[in-house]
Amino acid sequence: MSQTERLSEFQKSVKNKFNVYNSLFLNLPYTEGEEVGILIPLLFQECEKGLKAGKHPTEILDGFFASFTQAETEEKRIDLMFRIIQYVERQVVLYDSVEDAAFSNLHLHTDSLSIRDFLQMARKSGKWDEVAHKLDTFSARIVLTAHPTQFYTPAVLDIISELRELIMQNRIDEIDVTLQQLGLTSLINRKKPTPLDEAKNIIHILRHIYYDAAGDLYTQIKSSIGNPEYNNPDIIKLGFWPGGDRDGNPYVTADITRDVADALRTTLMKCYNYDLKELQKKLSFPGLQEKVEALRGLIYLAMFNVDRQVTFEQIIEPLLEVRYALIDRYHSLYLNELDAFIDKVRLFRTHFATLDIRQDHSVHRAAVEAILKQHGYIDTTLDELGEERLLELLSEESLSVDPEAYSDPVIRDTLVNIAQLGEIQAKNGEAGCNRYIISNSEDIYSVLFVYGLFRWCGWERRPITFDIVPLFETMAGMDASEPVMQALFAFPFYREHLIRRENRQTMMLGFSDGTKDGGYLKANWSIFKTKENLTQVCKNNDVRAVFFDGRGGPPARGGGKTHRFYAAQTDQIANEEIQLTVQGQTITSTFGTREQFIHNSEQLLTAGLSNTIYGEENTISPAQRELIETLSELSFEKYNALKHHEKFISYLEERSTLRFYNKANIGSRPGKRGNKAKLELTDLRAISFVGSWSQLKQNVPGYFGIGTALKMVKEEGRISELKALFREVAFFKALMLNSMMSLTKSYFELTAYMEQDPEFGEFWRILKEEYLLSKEMLLEISGYTELMEDELLSRESIRIREQIVLPLLVIQQAALQKINEASPKVELYEKIITRSLYGNINASRNSA
């Protein structure tokens, strides 16, 4: 179907419906005095007109208040601004619901391949045998994280779900009532969520969406393959970070980790109990109902008692007995329903989702140092030991560690946590918690310290049933990754550990911190080359390489069109599995409904399967590699110069929303690592870093340096090579298209007033010039007449969302101006900024 036809469907299913329901919403009489809903369209017009005319945000608002409202005092205007923000937040919720409701209709008109379509094409092309073999072992792991980019409470998520269903059925009276409910429901947390709160919010999604959606997807895959005996439940896995990710979050404790593991297991038992209850109504045959009843009894007890264990074997064995009897004696009646439940049990076993543990390398170093000091091996620091002696202690020395002997609470908790991981495996099964990830891995000790800590914390007497996963996230870490892994593979004790782990080495690459460190093109090209190098190192050592990508929502954090990225990998990158983090709005916007989960999971599967077994392989010639390398270095030089500009950090601190992220009740983690008095880029979390640029509508991390790099190569007379690179190299094209998305979401008119700022005017002009240049050069090499020319639906969705939040952004910028002018009402303006973060991030859906 043509883009014009798809756009017509979007107009009908999304834009028109939103306008109809928005007209209902804007007239809800929830405020005394001012009819805020009526004012919002007027404010949008004033903002759009004023910004185009170069007016300051405060000037635009002053004119609006004077012309259209009775708010004469500053107090009344501040109150009205709060109410406008609240309305805009709810407009975003409404638009999310309308767009989600239209998902199925819109995807009837796309070229995206379902798994069924893909397998049919494989049969027709004569590639079926290769595809079938790959399907037996391939896996996509979607790892849900609690990173603070999703602010909707469970109550609001339920309203969105209800609205979505009502909109699909065009039940306007009930939509009106639900909109009234939305108007009266708080959209934000009244206090900062705890890590357990975050975990429970996502477990809510697991229970109410992913449990059935993943089961349905697996059934569809089996049906598409045409083999009812197909048995690869690992083809779709769910991972879980809330409660296990303690990197920089002192509130994630060993107790929290244990409680989250228990919550995952008991919630799954509730899902199983419900399905068994429905099956019991159908399987009313002699000899079967008793077995189902007995199994329900076991599961029912495990739902409420965290100390009551039910093993996978205790669940699956009676189900298989029932299945055999159903086929043998009862004409296979309700066999499909029973098989669907058995598939879920094979998918989720007793853990629901695999709880990953993550901690920073520096914490492990401190723990090892404290232990060796306690046992008299060193006086002060690890530097007293030679490498050979340190390796001997980590790999061979038997030490008994008592966590209570250490005063540092982080060290003590780290040791308690490692010691308890075996208990979690005993309750949830090994698959429930079997990966330990080390942030900021840059040398062999990132892995070896963890190996040693496991041994000393009680694991020496049994195999370490954990994958130890280095996370290479900085430029230095990626540069060192190849020699680090080669050195690790050379240690006999570590090779023995890998053999026990099925001879697989999982390695994590961090897109977010990589981009913050090296800029967009440099980071992504470095990750690409790192994957190729690590694939070869693993191959040389007869180890199976598995890559786990730490991706955020926007292109600047590894997001964008994710399936396009994976489909662009070359055959020099191991692709036995696709593993990626999914976080914040991406959980609800990309995998938030049954239809979205199935569609986007299918896209991941077909992207991974197509890399080497269908169609032409992605290749990059030596000349093309040289050109990408050149562009990478040139763009890095430009970005690095910006990063070291004397105003870089102060611009973010004083002219952006950076310092307000930590004040918002968004997530449990602190906004930055460490407690340094002076802010440094290395301490900044990528979420607040990228998010602040997004709030400014400048999106610098998503493109900065690309325009300069392309222009410099063009000036060498190589424009035809650049156009060919875009046309012929899928990886490069995927990156450039993602940068186009970042540019599309930029709107420098919002901050044009900063050009006259005596302190930051010159810095702002640097940003604006690179934005314009990047847009110009990307259009030239692509041959497009406008950004995202081949993605009309995405572009139109972005346009509508940006329109919705424009009044909110102008209010935010005006509040920043007032704060910088030392307004006596600074506290109220700070609250305005903090509150305005929510609507903009939720509207962008992948802005942080």
PDB file of C-alpha atoms in Angstrom, residues 591-692:
ATOM      1  CA  PHE A 591       5.136  -3.289  23.852  1.00  0.00           C
ATOM      2  CA  GLY A 592       2.187  -1.858  25.794  1.00  0.00           C
ATOM      3  CA  THR A 593      -0.692  -3.809  24.259  1.00  0.00           C
ATOM      4  CA  ARG A 594      -1.098  -7.376  23.074  1.00  0.00           C
ATOM      5  CA  GLU A 595      -1.053  -6.216  19.436  1.00  0.00           C
ATOM      6  CA  GLN A 596       2.017  -4.012  19.919  1.00  0.00           C
ATOM      7  CA  PHE A 597       3.895  -6.698  21.822  1.00  0.00           C
ATOM      8  CA  ILE A 598       3.259  -9.328  19.158  1.00  0.00           C
ATOM      9  CA  HIS A 599       4.006  -7.003  16.238  1.00  0.00           C
ATOM     10  CA  ASN A 600       7.231  -5.547  17.621  1.00  0.00           C
ATOM     11  CA  SER A 601       8.454  -8.905  18.911  1.00  0.00           C
ATOM     12  CA  GLU A 602       7.866 -10.322  15.437  1.00  0.00           C
ATOM     13  CA  GLN A 603       9.856  -7.447  13.973  1.00  0.00           C
ATOM     14  CA  LEU A 604      12.782  -8.285  16.259  1.00  0.00           C
ATOM     15  CA  LEU A 605      12.587 -11.960  15.331  1.00  0.00           C
ATOM     16  CA  THR A 606      12.391 -11.378  11.592  1.00  0.00           C
ATOM     17  CA  ALA A 607      15.184  -8.771  11.775  1.00  0.00           C
ATOM     18  CA  GLY A 608      17.451 -11.239  13.558  1.00  0.00           C
ATOM     19  CA  LEU A 609      16.549 -14.170  11.327  1.00  0.00           C
ATOM     20  CA  SER A 610      17.021 -12.164   8.137  1.00  0.00           C
ATOM     21  CA  ASN A 611      20.620 -11.189   8.955  1.00  0.00           C
ATOM     22  CA  THR A 612      22.207 -14.324   7.544  1.00  0.00           C
ATOM     23  CA  ILE A 613      19.514 -16.661   6.304  1.00  0.00           C
ATOM     24  CA  TYR A 614      17.206 -14.661   4.070  1.00  0.00           C
ATOM     25  CA  GLY A 615      17.889 -12.416   1.149  1.00  0.00           C
ATOM     26  CA  GLU A 616      21.186 -10.702   0.450  1.00  0.00           C
ATOM     27  CA  GLU A 617      23.664 -10.456   3.274  1.00  0.00           C
ATOM     28  CA  ASN A 618      24.565  -7.014   4.543  1.00  0.00           C
ATOM     29  CA  THR A 619      28.127  -6.247   3.557  1.00  0.00           C
ATOM     30  CA  ILE A 620      30.333  -3.197   3.942  1.00  0.00           C
ATOM     31  CA  SER A 621      33.262  -2.929   1.566  1.00  0.00           C
ATOM     32  CA  PRO A 622      36.718  -1.771   2.723  1.00  0.00           C
ATOM     33  CA  ALA A 623      36.184   1.553   0.936  1.00  0.00           C
ATOM     34  CA  GLN A 624      32.828   2.040   2.610  1.00  0.00           C
ATOM     35  CA  ARG A 625      34.326   1.178   5.984  1.00  0.00           C
ATOM     36  CA  GLU A 626      37.040   3.751   5.431  1.00  0.00           C
ATOM     37  CA  LEU A 627      34.413   6.367   4.632  1.00  0.00           C
ATOM     38  CA  ILE A 628      32.308   5.578   7.721  1.00  0.00           C
ATOM     39  CA  GLU A 629      35.487   5.647   9.818  1.00  0.00           C
ATOM     40  CA  THR A 630      36.318   9.090   8.433  1.00  0.00           C
ATOM     41  CA  LEU A 631      32.829  10.393   9.130  1.00  0.00           C
ATOM     42  CA  SER A 632      32.944   8.874  12.603  1.00  0.00           C
ATOM     43  CA  GLU A 633      36.191  10.635  13.516  1.00  0.00           C
ATOM     44  CA  LEU A 634      35.135  13.960  12.013  1.00  0.00           C
ATOM     45  CA  SER A 635      31.800  13.923  13.809  1.00  0.00           C
ATOM     46  CA  PHE A 636      33.541  12.955  17.063  1.00  0.00           C
ATOM     47  CA  GLU A 637      35.950  15.887  16.740  1.00  0.00           C
ATOM     48  CA  LYS A 638      33.003  18.252  16.399  1.00  0.00           C
ATOM     49  CA  TYR A 639      31.072  16.657  19.279  1.00  0.00           C
ATOM     50  CA  ASN A 640      34.160  16.425  21.487  1.00  0.00           C
ATOM     51  CA  ALA A 641      34.866  20.111  20.961  1.00  0.00           C
ATOM     52  CA  LEU A 642      31.313  20.879  22.064  1.00  0.00           C
ATOM     53  CA  LYS A 643      31.634  18.556  25.059  1.00  0.00           C
ATOM     54  CA  HIS A 644      34.750  20.430  26.183  1.00  0.00           C
ATOM     55  CA  HIS A 645      33.322  23.874  25.490  1.00  0.00           C
ATOM     56  CA  GLU A 646      33.582  25.947  28.652  1.00  0.00           C
ATOM     57  CA  LYS A 647      29.818  26.532  28.635  1.00  0.00           C
ATOM     58  CA  PHE A 648      28.726  22.936  27.965  1.00  0.00           C
ATOM     59  CA  ILE A 649      27.957  21.842  31.535  1.00  0.00           C
ATOM     60  CA  SER A 650      26.857  25.265  32.765  1.00  0.00           C
ATOM     61  CA  TYR A 651      24.442  25.578  29.800  1.00  0.00           C
ATOM     62  CA  LEU A 652      22.784  22.326  30.833  1.00  0.00           C
ATOM     63  CA  GLU A 653      22.733  23.309  34.492  1.00  0.00           C
ATOM     64  CA  GLU A 654      21.414  26.848  34.005  1.00  0.00           C
ATOM     65  CA  ARG A 655      19.428  26.842  30.749  1.00  0.00           C
ATOM     66  CA  SER A 656      17.922  23.353  30.680  1.00  0.00           C
ATOM     67  CA  THR A 657      15.747  21.208  32.930  1.00  0.00           C
ATOM     68  CA  LEU A 658      18.698  19.014  33.977  1.00  0.00           C
ATOM     69  CA  ARG A 659      18.690  19.920  37.651  1.00  0.00           C
ATOM     70  CA  PHE A 660      14.942  19.358  37.920  1.00  0.00           C
ATOM     71  CA  TYR A 661      14.973  15.689  36.940  1.00  0.00           C
ATOM     72  CA  ASN A 662      16.091  14.741  40.423  1.00  0.00           C
ATOM     73  CA  LYS A 663      13.299  16.777  41.981  1.00  0.00           C
ATOM     74  CA  ALA A 664      10.554  15.034  40.070  1.00  0.00           C
ATOM     75  CA  ASN A 665       8.934  11.926  41.565  1.00  0.00           C
ATOM     76  CA  ILE A 666       9.977   9.954  38.542  1.00  0.00           C
ATOM     77  CA  GLY A 667      12.181   7.094  39.621  1.00  0.00           C
ATOM     78  CA  SER A 668      14.006   5.776  42.644  1.00  0.00           C
ATOM     79  CA  ARG A 669      17.517   6.360  41.302  1.00  0.00           C
ATOM     80  CA  PRO A 670      19.512   9.540  41.984  1.00  0.00           C
ATOM     81  CA  GLY A 671      19.925  11.756  38.930  1.00  0.00           C
ATOM     82  CA  LYS A 672      23.685  11.311  38.823  1.00  0.00           C
ATOM     83  CA  ARG A 673      26.359   8.920  40.056  1.00  0.00           C
ATOM     84  CA  GLY A 674      28.389   9.927  43.078  1.00  0.00           C
ATOM     85  CA  ASN A 675      28.199  12.989  45.300  1.00  0.00           C
ATOM     86  CA  LYS A 676      30.680  15.387  43.740  1.00  0.00           C
ATOM     87  CA  ALA A 677      29.987  19.033  44.443  1.00  0.00           C
ATOM     88  CA  LYS A 678      30.861  20.024  40.880  1.00  0.00           C
ATOM     89  CA  LEU A 679      28.903  18.324  38.127  1.00  0.00           C
ATOM     90  CA  GLU A 680      30.955  16.363  35.602  1.00  0.00           C
ATOM     91  CA  LEU A 681      29.728  14.782  32.385  1.00  0.00           C
ATOM     92  CA  THR A 682      30.957  11.335  33.416  1.00  0.00           C
ATOM     93  CA  ASP A 683      28.699  11.427  36.492  1.00  0.00           C
ATOM     94  CA  LEU A 684      25.598  12.385  34.531  1.00  0.00           C
ATOM     95  CA  ARG A 685      23.109   9.653  33.825  1.00  0.00           C
ATOM     96  CA  ALA A 686      22.324   9.336  30.150  1.00  0.00           C
ATOM     97  CA  ILE A 687      18.593   9.623  30.822  1.00  0.00           C
ATOM     98  CA  SER A 688      18.744  13.096  32.358  1.00  0.00           C
ATOM     99  CA  PHE A 689      21.452  14.124  29.867  1.00  0.00           C
ATOM    100  CA  VAL A 690      19.507  13.140  26.760  1.00  0.00           C
ATOM    101  CA  GLY A 691      16.191  14.094  28.322  1.00  0.00           C
ATOM    102  CA  SER A 692      17.343  17.635  29.048  1.00  0.00           C
TER     103      SER A 692
END
